[in-house]
PDB file of C-alpha atoms in Angstrom:
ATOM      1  CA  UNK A   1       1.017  24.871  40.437  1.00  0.00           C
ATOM      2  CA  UNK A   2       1.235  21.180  41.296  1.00  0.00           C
ATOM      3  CA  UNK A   3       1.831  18.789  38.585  1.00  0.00           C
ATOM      4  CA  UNK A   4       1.094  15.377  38.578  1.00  0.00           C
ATOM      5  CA  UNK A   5       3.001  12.940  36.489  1.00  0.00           C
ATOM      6  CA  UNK A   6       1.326  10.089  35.320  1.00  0.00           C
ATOM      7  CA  UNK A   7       2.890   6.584  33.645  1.00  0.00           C
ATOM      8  CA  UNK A   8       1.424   6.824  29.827  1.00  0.00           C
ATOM      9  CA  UNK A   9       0.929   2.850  30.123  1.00  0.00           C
ATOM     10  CA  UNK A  10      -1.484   3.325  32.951  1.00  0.00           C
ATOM     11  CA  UNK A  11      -3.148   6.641  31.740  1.00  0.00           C
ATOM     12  CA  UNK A  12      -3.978   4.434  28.201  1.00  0.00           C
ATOM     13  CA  UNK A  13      -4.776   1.276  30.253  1.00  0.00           C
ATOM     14  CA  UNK A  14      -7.682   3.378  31.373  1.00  0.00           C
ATOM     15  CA  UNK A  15      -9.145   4.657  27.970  1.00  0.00           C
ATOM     16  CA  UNK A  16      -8.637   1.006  26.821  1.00  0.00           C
ATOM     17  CA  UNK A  17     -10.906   0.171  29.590  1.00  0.00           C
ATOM     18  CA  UNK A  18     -13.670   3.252  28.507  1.00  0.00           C
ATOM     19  CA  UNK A  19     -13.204   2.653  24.776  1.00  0.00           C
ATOM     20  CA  UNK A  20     -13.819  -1.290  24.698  1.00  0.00           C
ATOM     21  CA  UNK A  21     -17.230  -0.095  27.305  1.00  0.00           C
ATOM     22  CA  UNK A  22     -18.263   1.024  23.469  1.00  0.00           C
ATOM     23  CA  UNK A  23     -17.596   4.657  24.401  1.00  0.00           C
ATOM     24  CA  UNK A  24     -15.942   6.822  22.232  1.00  0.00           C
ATOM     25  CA  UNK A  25     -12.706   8.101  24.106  1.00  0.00           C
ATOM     26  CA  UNK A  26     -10.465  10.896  22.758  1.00  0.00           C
ATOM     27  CA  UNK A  27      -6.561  11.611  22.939  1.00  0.00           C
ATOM     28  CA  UNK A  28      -3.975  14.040  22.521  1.00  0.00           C
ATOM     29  CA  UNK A  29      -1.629  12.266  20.040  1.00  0.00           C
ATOM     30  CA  UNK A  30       2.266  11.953  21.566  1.00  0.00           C
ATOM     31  CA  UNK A  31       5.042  10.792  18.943  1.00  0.00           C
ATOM     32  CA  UNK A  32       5.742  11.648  15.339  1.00  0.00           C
ATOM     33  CA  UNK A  33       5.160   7.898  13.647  1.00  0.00           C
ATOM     34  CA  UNK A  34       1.955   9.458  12.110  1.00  0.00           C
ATOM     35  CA  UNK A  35       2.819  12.550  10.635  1.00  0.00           C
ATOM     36  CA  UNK A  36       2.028  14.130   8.252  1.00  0.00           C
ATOM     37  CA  UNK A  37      -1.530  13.195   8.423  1.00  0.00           C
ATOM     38  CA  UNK A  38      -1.356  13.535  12.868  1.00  0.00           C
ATOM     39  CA  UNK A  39       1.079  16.089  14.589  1.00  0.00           C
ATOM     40  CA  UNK A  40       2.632  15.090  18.214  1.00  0.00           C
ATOM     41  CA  UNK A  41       0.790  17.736  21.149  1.00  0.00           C
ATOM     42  CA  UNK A  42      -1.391  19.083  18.455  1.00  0.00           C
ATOM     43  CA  UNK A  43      -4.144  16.658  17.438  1.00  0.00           C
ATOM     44  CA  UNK A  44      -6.449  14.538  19.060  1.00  0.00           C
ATOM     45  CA  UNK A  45      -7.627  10.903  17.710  1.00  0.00           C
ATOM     46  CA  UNK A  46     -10.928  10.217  18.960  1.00  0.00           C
ATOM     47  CA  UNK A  47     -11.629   6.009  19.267  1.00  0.00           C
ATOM     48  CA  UNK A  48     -13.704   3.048  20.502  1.00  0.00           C
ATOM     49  CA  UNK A  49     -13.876  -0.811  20.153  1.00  0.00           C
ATOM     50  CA  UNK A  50     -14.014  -1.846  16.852  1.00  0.00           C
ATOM     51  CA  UNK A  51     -17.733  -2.778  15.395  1.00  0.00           C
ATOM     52  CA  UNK A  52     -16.582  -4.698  12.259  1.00  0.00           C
ATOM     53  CA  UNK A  53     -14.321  -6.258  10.185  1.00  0.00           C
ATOM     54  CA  UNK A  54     -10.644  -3.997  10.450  1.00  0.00           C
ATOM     55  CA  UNK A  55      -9.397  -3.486   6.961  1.00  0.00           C
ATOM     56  CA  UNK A  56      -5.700  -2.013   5.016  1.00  0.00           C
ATOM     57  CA  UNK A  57      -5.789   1.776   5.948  1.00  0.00           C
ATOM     58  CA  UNK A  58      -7.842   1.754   8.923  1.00  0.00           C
ATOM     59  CA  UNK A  59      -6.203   3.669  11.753  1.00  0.00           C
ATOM     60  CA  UNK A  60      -5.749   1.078  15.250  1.00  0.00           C
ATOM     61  CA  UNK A  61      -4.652   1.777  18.544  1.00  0.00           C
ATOM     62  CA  UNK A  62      -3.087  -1.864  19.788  1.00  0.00           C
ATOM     63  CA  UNK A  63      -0.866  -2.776  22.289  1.00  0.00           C
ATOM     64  CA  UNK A  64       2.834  -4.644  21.699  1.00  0.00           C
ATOM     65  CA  UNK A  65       3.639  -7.752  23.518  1.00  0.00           C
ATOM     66  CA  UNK A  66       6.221  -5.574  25.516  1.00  0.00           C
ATOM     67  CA  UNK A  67       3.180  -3.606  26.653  1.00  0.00           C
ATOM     68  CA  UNK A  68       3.700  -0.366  24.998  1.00  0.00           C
ATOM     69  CA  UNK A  69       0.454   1.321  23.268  1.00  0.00           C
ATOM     70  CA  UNK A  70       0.711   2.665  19.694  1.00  0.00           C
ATOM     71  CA  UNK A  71      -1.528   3.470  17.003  1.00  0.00           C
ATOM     72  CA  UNK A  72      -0.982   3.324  13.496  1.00  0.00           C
ATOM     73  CA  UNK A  73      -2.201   2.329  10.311  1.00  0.00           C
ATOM     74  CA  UNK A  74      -3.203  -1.226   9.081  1.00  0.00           C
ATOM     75  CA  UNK A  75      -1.318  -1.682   5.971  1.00  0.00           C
ATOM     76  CA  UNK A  76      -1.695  -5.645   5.109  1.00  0.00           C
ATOM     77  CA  UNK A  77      -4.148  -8.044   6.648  1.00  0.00           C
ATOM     78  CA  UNK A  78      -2.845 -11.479   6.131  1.00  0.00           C
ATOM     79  CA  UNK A  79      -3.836 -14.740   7.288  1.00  0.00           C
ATOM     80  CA  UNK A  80      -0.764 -14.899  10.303  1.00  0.00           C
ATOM     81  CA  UNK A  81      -2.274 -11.257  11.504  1.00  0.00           C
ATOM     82  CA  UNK A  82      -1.926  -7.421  11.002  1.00  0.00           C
ATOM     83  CA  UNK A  83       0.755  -5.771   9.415  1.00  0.00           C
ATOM     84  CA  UNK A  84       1.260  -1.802  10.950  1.00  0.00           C
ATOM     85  CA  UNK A  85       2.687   1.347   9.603  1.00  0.00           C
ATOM     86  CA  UNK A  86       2.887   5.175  10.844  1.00  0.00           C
ATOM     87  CA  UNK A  87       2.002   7.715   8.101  1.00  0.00           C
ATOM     88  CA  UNK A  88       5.961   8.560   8.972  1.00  0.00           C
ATOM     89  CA  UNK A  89       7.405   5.521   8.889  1.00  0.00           C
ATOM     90  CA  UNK A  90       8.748   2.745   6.114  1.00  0.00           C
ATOM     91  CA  UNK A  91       9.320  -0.085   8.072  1.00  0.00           C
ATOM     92  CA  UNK A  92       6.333  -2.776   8.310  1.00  0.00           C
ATOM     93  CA  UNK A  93       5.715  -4.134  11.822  1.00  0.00           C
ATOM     94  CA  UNK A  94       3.808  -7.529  12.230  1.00  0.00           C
ATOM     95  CA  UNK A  95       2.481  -9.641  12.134  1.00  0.00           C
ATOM     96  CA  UNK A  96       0.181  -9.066  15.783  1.00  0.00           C
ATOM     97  CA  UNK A  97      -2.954 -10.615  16.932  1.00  0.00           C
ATOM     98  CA  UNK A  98      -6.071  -9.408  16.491  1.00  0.00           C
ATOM     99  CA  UNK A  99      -6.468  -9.555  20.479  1.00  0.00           C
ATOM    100  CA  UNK A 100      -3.672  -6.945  20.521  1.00  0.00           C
ATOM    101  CA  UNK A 101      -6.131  -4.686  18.684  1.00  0.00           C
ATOM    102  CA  UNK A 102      -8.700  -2.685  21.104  1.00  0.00           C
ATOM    103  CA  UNK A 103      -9.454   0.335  19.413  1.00  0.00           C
ATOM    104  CA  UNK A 104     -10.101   2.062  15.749  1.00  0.00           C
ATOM    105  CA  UNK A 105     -10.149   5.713  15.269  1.00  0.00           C
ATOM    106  CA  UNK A 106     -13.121   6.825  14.316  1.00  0.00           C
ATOM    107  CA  UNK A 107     -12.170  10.683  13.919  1.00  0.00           C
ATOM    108  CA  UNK A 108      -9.489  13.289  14.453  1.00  0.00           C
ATOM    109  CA  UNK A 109      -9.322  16.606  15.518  1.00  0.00           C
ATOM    110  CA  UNK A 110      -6.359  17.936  13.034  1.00  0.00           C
ATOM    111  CA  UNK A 111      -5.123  21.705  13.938  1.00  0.00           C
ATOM    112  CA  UNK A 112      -8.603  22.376  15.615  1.00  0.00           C
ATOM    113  CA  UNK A 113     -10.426  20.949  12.533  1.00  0.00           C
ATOM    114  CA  UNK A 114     -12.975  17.421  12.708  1.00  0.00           C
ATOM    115  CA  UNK A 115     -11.863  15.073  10.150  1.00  0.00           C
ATOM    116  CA  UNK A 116     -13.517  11.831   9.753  1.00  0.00           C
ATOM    117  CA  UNK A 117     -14.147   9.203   6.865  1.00  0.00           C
ATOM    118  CA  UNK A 118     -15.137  10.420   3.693  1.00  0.00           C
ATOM    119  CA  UNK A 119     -13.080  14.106   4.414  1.00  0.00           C
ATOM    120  CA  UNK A 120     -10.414  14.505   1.725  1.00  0.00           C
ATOM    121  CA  UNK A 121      -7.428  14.175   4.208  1.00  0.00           C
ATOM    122  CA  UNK A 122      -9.049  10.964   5.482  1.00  0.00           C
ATOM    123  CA  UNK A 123      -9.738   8.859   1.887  1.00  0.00           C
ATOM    124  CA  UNK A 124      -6.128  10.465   1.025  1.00  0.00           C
ATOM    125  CA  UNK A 125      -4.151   8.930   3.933  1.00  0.00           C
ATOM    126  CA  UNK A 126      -6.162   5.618   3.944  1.00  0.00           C
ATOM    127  CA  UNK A 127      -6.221   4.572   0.613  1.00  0.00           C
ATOM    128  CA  UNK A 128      -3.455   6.821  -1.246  1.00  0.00           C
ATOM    129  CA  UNK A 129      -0.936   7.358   1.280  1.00  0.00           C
ATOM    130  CA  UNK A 130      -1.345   3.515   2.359  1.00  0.00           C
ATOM    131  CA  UNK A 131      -0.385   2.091  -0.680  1.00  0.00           C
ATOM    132  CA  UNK A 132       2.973   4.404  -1.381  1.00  0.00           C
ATOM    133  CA  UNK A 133       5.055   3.223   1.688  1.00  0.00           C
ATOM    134  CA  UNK A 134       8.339   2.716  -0.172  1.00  0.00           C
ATOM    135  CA  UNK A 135       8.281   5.654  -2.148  1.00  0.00           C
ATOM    136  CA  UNK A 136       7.288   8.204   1.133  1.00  0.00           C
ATOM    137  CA  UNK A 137      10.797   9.386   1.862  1.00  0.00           C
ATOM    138  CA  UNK A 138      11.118  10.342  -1.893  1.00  0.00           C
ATOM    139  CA  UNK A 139       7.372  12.288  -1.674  1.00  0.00           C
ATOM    140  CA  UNK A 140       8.371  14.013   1.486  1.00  0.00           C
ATOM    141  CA  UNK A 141      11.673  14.935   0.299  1.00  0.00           C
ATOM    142  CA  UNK A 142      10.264  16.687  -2.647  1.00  0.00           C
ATOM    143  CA  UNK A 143       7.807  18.226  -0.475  1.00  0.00           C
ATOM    144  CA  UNK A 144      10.163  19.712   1.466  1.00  0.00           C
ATOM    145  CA  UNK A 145      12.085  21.091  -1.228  1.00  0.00           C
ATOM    146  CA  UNK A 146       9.125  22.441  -3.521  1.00  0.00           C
ATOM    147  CA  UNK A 147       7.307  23.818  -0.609  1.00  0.00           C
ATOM    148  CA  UNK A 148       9.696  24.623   2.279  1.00  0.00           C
ATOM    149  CA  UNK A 149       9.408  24.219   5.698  1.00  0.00           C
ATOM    150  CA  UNK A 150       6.521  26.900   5.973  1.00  0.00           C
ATOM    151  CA  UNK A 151       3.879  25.207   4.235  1.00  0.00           C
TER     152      UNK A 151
END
């Protein structure tokens, strides 16, 4: 079989392209910033040019001024810009431009399963989840030690 390798910067350059046509463009999620909500070479986020006002707990895709493409989580919208967050991470990144923001997700494909606004999982990771950033090492900890690895 021949593969072809292609740069990630360039293969996402493209969907930026499709996605800010208005089209809805959909991606297998690389990285681990967004777990536990997203898990890397499992799930897909599925996203298009924003249509309104982004808010705390919406899910972007943006680009850095160093030109790498990430998505993550709004978690403050302040006057200077957007502050970001994985679902993994603690640390607050920001504040960036609203011009560095091309996409929100609009759904993801989780384990095979649709989830989109209003699903359980969804509400859970933008509005509870969101809001408990300092205390997610202690959650996941506990997780992890009531519930294993397994579950």
């Amino acid at each position: 079989m021949d593969v072809k390798q292609v740069d990630t910067r360039e293969y996402v350059s493209v969907l930026r392209g499709i996605a800010e046509e208005g089209k809805v463009v959909s991606m297998l999620i690389a990285g681990s910033s967004m777990a536990p909500f997203l898990c890397h070479n499992r799930d897909y986020i599925y996203f298009t040019k924003p249509e309104r006002e982004l808010r705390r707990g919406d899910m972007v895709f943006y680009q850095r001024d160093s030109g790498q493409y990430v998505m993550h989580r709004i978690y403050r919208v302040k006057h200077e810009g957007y502050y970001m967050v994985g679902d993994a991470q603690t640390q607050i990144e920001g504040p960036l431009r609203r011009d560095q923001i091309f996409a929100v997700i609009t759904q993801v494909k989780r384990d095979g399963k649709m989830i989109r606004p209003g699903d359980f999982w969804w509400e859970f990771f933008e509005h509870i989840w969101i809001r408990i950033v300092p205390a997610r090492r202690i959650v996941t900890a506990l997780y992890g030690m009531l519930w294993g690895k397994n579950h």
